[in-house]
XYZ file of N, CA, C and O in Angstrom:
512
model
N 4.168 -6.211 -34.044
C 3.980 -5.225 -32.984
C 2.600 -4.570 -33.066
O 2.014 -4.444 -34.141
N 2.114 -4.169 -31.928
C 0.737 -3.594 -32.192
C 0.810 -1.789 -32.732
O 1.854 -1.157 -32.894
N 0.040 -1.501 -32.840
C -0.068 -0.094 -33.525
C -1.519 0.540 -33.609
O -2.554 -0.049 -33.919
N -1.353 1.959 -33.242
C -2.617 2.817 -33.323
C -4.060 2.135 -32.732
O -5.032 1.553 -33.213
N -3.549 2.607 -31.269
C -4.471 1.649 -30.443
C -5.639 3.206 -29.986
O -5.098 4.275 -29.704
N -7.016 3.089 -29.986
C -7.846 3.932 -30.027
C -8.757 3.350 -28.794
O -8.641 2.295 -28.170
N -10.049 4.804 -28.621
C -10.564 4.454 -26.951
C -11.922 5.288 -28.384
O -11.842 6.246 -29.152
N -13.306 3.958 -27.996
C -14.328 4.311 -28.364
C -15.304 4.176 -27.581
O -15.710 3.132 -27.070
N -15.912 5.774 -27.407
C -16.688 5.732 -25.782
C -18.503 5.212 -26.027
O -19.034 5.469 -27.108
N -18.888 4.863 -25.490
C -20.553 5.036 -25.806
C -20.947 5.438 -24.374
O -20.574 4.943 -23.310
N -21.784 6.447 -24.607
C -21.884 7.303 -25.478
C -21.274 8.104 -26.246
O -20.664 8.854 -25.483
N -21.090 8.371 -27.180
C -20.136 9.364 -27.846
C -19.724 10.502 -27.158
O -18.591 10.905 -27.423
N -20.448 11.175 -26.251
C -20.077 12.009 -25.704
C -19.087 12.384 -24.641
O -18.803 11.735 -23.634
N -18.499 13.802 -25.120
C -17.356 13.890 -23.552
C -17.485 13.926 -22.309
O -16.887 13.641 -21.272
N -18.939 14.582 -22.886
C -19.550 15.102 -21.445
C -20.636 14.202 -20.871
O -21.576 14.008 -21.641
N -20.709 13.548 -19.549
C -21.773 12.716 -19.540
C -22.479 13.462 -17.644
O -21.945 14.200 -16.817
N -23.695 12.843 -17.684
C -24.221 13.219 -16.064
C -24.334 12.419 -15.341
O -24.854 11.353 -15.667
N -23.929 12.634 -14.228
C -23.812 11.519 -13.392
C -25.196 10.857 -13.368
O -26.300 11.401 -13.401
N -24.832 9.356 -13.294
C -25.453 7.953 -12.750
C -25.628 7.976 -14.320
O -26.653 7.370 -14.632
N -24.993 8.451 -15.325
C -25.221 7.955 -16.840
C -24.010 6.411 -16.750
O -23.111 6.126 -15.959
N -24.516 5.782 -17.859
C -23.928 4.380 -18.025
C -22.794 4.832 -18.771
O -23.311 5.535 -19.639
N -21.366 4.854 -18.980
C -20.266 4.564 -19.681
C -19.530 3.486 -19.952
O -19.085 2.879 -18.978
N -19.249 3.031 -21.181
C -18.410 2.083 -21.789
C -17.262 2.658 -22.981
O -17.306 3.215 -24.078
N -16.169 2.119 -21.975
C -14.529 2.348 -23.552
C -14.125 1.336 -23.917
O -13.901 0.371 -23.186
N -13.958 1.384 -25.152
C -13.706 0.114 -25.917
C -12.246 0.737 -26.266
O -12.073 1.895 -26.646
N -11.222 -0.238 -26.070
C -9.949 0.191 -26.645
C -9.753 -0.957 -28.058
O -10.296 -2.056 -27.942
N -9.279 -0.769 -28.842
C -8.920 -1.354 -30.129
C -7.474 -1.138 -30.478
O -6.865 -0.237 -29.901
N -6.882 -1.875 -31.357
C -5.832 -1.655 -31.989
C -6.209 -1.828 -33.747
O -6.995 -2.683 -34.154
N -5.499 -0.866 -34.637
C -5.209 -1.272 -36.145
C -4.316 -2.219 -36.425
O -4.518 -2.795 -37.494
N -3.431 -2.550 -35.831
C -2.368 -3.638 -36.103
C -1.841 -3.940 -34.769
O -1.610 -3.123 -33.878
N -1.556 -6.145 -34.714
C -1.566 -6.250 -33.831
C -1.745 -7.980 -34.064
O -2.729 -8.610 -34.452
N -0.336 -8.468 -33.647
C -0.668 -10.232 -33.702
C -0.975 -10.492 -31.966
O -0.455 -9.863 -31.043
N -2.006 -11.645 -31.862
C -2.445 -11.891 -30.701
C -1.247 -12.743 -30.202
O -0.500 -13.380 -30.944
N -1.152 -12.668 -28.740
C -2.172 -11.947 -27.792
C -1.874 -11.100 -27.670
O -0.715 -10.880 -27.317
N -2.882 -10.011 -27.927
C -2.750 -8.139 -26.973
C -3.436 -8.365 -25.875
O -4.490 -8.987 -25.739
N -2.443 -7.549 -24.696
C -3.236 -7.460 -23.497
C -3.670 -5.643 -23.622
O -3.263 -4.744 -24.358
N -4.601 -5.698 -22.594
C -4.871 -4.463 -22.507
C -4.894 -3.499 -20.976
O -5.461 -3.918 -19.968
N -4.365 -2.519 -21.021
C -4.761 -1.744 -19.729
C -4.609 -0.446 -20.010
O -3.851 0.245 -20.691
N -6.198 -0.187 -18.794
C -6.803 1.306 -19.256
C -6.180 1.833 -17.635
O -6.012 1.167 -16.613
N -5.961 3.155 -17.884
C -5.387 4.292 -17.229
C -6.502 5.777 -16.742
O -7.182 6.477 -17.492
N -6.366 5.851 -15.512
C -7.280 6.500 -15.189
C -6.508 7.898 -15.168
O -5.900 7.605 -14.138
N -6.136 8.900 -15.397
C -4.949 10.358 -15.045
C -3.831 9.940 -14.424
O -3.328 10.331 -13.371
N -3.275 8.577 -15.664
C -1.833 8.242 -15.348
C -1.948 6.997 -15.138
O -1.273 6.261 -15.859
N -2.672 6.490 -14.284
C -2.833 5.183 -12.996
C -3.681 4.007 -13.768
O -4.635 4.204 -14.521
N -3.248 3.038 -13.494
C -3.463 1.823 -14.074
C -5.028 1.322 -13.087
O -5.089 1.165 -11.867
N -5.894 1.199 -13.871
C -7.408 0.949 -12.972
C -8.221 -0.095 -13.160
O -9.127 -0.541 -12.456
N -7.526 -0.637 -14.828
C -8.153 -1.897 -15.211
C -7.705 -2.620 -16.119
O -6.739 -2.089 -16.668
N -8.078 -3.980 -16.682
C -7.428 -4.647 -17.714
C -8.107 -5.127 -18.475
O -9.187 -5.261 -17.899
N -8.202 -5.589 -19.701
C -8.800 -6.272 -20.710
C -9.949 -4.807 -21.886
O -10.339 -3.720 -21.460
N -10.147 -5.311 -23.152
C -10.385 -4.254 -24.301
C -12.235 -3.762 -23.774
O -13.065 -3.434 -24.623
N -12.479 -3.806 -22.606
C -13.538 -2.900 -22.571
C -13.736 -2.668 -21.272
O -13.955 -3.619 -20.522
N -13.689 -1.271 -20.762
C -13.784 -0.551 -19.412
C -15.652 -0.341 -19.138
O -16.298 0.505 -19.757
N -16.221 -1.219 -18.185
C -17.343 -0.534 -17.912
C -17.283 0.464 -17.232
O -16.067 0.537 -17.056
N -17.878 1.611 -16.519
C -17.681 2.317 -15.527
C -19.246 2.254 -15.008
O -19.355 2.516 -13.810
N -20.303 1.995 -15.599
C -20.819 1.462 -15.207
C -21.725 2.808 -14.991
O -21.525 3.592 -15.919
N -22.906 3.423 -13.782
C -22.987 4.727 -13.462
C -21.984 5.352 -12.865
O -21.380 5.070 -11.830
N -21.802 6.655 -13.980
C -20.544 7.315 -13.314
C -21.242 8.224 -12.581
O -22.440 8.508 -12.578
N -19.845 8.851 -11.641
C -20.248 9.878 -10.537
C -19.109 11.290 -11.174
O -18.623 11.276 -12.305
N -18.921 12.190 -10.346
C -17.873 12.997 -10.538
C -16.490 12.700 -10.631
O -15.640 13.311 -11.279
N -16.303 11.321 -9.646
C -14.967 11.026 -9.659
C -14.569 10.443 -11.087
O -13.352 10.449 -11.276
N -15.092 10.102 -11.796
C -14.967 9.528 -13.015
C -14.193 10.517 -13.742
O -13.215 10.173 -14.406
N -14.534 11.604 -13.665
C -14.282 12.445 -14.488
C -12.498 12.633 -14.383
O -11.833 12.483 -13.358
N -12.037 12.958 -15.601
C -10.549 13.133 -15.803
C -10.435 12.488 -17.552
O -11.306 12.309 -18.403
N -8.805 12.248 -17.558
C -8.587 11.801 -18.591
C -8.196 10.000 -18.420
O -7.731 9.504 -17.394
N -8.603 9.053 -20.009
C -8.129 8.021 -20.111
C -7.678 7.585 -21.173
O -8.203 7.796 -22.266
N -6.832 7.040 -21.021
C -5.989 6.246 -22.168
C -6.132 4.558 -21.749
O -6.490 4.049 -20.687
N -5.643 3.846 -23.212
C -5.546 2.705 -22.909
C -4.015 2.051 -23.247
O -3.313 2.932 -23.744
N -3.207 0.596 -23.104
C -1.941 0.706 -23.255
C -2.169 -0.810 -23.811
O -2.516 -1.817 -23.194
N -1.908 -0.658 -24.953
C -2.123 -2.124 -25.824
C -0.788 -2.950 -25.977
O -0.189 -2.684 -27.019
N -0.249 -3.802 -25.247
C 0.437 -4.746 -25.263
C 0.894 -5.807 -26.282
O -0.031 -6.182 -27.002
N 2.189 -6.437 -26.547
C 2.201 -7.736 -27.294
C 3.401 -7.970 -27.467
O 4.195 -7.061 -27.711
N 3.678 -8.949 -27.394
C 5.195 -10.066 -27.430
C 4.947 -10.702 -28.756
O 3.940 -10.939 -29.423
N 6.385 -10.918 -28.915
C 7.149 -11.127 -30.310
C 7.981 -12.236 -29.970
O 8.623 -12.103 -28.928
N 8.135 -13.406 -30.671
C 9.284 -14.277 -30.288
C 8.597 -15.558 -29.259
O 7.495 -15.448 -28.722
N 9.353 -16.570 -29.145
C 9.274 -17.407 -28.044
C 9.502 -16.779 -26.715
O 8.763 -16.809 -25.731
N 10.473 -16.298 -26.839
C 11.142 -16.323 -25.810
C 10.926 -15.231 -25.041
O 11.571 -15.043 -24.009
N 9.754 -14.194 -25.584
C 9.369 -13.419 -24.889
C 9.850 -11.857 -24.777
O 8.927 -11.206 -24.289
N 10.545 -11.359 -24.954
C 11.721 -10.368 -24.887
C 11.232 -9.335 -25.126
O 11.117 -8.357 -24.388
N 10.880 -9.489 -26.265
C 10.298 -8.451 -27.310
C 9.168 -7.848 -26.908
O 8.188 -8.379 -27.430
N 8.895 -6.925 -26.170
C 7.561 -6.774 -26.037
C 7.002 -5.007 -26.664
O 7.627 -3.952 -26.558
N 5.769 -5.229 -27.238
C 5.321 -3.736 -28.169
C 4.509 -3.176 -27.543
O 3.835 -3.896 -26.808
N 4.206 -1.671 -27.545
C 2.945 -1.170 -26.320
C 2.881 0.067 -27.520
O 3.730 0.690 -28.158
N 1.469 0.058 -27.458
C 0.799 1.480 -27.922
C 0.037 1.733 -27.035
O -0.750 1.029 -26.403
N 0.304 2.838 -26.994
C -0.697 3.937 -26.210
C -1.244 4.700 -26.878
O -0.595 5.287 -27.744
N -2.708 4.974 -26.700
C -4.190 5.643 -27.216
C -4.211 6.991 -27.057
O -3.985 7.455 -25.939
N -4.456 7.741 -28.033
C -4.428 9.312 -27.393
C -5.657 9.356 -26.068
O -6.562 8.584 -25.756
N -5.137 10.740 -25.472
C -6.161 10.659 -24.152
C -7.939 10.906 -24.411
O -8.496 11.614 -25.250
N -8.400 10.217 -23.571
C -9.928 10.556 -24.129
C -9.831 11.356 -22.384
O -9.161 11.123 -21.378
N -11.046 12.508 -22.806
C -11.531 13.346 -21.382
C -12.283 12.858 -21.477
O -12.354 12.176 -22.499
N -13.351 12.820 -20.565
C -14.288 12.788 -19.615
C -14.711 13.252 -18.837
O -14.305 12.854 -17.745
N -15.908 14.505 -18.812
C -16.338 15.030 -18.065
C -17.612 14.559 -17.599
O -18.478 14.056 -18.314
N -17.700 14.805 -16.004
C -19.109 13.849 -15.400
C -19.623 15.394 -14.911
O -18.859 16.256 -14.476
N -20.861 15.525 -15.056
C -21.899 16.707 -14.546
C -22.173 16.230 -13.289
O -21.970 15.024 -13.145
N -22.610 16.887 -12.264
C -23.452 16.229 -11.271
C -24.647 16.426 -11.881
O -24.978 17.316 -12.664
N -25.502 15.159 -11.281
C -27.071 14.984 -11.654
C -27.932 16.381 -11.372
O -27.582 17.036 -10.391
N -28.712 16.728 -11.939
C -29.531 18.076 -11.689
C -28.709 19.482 -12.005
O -29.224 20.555 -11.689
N -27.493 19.432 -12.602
C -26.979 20.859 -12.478
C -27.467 21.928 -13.073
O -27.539 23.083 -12.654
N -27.958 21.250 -14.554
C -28.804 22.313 -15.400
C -29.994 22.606 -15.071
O -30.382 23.744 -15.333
N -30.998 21.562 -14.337
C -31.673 22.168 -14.274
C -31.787 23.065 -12.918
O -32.782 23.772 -12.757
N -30.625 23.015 -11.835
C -30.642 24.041 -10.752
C -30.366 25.481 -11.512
O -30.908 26.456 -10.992
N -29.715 25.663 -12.482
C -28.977 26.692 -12.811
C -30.265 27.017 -13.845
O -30.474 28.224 -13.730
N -31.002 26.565 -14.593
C -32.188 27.149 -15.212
C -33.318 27.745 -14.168
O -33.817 28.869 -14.216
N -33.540 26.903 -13.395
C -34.408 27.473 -12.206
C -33.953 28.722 -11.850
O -34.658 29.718 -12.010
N -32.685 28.776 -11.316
C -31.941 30.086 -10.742
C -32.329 31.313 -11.845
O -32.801 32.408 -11.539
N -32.134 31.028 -12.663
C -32.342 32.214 -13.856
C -34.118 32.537 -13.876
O -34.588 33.635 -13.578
N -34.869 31.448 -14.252
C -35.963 31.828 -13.647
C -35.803 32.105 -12.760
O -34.872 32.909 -12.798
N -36.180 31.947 -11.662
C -35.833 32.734 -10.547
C -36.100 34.355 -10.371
O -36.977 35.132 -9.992
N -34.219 34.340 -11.110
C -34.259 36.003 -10.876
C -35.450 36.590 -12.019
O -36.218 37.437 -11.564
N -35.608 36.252 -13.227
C -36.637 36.813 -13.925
C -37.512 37.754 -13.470
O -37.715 38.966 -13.544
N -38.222 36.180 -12.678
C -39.296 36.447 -12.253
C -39.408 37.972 -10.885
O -40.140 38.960 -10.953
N -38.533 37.661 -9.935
C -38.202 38.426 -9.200
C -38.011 39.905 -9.907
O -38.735 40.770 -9.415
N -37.236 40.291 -10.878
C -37.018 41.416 -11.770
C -38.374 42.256 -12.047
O -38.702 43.434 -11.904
N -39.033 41.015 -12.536
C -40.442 41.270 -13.488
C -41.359 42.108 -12.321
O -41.772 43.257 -12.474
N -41.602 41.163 -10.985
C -42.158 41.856 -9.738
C -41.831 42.667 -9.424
O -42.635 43.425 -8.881
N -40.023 43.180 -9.587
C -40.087 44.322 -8.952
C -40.275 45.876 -9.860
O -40.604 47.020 -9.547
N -39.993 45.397 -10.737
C -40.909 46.127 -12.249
C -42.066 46.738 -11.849
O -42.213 47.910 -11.503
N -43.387 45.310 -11.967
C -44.254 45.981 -11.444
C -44.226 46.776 -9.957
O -45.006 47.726 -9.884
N -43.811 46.630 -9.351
C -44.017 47.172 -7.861
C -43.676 49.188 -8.304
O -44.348 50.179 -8.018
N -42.020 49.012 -9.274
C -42.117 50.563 -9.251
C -43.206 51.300 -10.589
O -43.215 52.522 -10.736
N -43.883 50.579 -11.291
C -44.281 50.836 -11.930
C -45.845 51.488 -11.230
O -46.386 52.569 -11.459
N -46.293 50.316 -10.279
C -47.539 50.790 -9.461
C -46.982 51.979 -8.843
O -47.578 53.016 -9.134
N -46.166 52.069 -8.205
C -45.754 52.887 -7.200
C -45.932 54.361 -7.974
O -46.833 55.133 -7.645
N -45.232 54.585 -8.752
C -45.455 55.816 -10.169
C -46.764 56.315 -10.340
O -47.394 57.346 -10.103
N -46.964 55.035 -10.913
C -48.629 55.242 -11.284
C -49.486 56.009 -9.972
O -50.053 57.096 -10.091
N -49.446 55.267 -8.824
C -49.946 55.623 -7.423
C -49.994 57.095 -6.834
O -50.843 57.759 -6.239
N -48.550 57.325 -7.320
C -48.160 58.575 -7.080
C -48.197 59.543 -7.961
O -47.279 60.346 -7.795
N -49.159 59.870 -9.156
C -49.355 60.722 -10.292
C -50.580 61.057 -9.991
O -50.931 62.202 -10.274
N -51.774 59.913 -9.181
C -53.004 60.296 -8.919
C -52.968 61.501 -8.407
O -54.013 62.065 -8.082
């Protein structure tokens, strides 16, 4: 029977940005051939065989996946063993988010800083 079937992502990371490349490799520790394989997208069956490209992901990517490692015992077929992979997440960024949200902060800074000076002249202006 197969056993302790695992999902190894490259990049290592959970978090990836969109149009980044993803690959899951599902494996098993124990396991007489043939294992089939199928990966699960938040429940739903999306693909088959021990490596998922996704290729550039987008947002929709994002969720959880598991994989479901298969194998028969016997001639006659009957017997059949399934492990399932704990869930891997996956989170997809949209492209540019950090750096919209760093800009924004600059942004206000800067704006702050100007209006700083403005009451600072203004003070000054008005002491003459």
């Amino acid at each position: 029977p197969v056993a302790n079937a695992t999902i190894t992502p490259s990049p290592p990371a959970h978090q990836v940005r969109a149009g980044d490349p993803v690959t899951l490799r599902c494996s098993v520790q124990v396991g007489s051939a043939p294992v089939t394989f199928t990966w699960l997208h938040n429940g739903r069956a999306v693909a088959w065989g021990p490596v998922l490209e996704l290729g550039n992901v987008s947002v929709g990517h994002s969720g959880t996946y598991q994989c479901v490692a298969t194998n028969q015992l016997g001639q006659d077929g009957h017997r059949v063993f399934r492990a399932l992979s704990p869930e891997l997440a996956l989170e997809v960024t949209p492209q540019g988010h950090r750096e919209t949200v760093a800009a924004g902060v600059v942004g206000s800074l800067l704006f702050l800083l100007l209006l700083v000076g403005v009451i600072v002249a203004w003070h000054w202006w008005h002491r003459m």
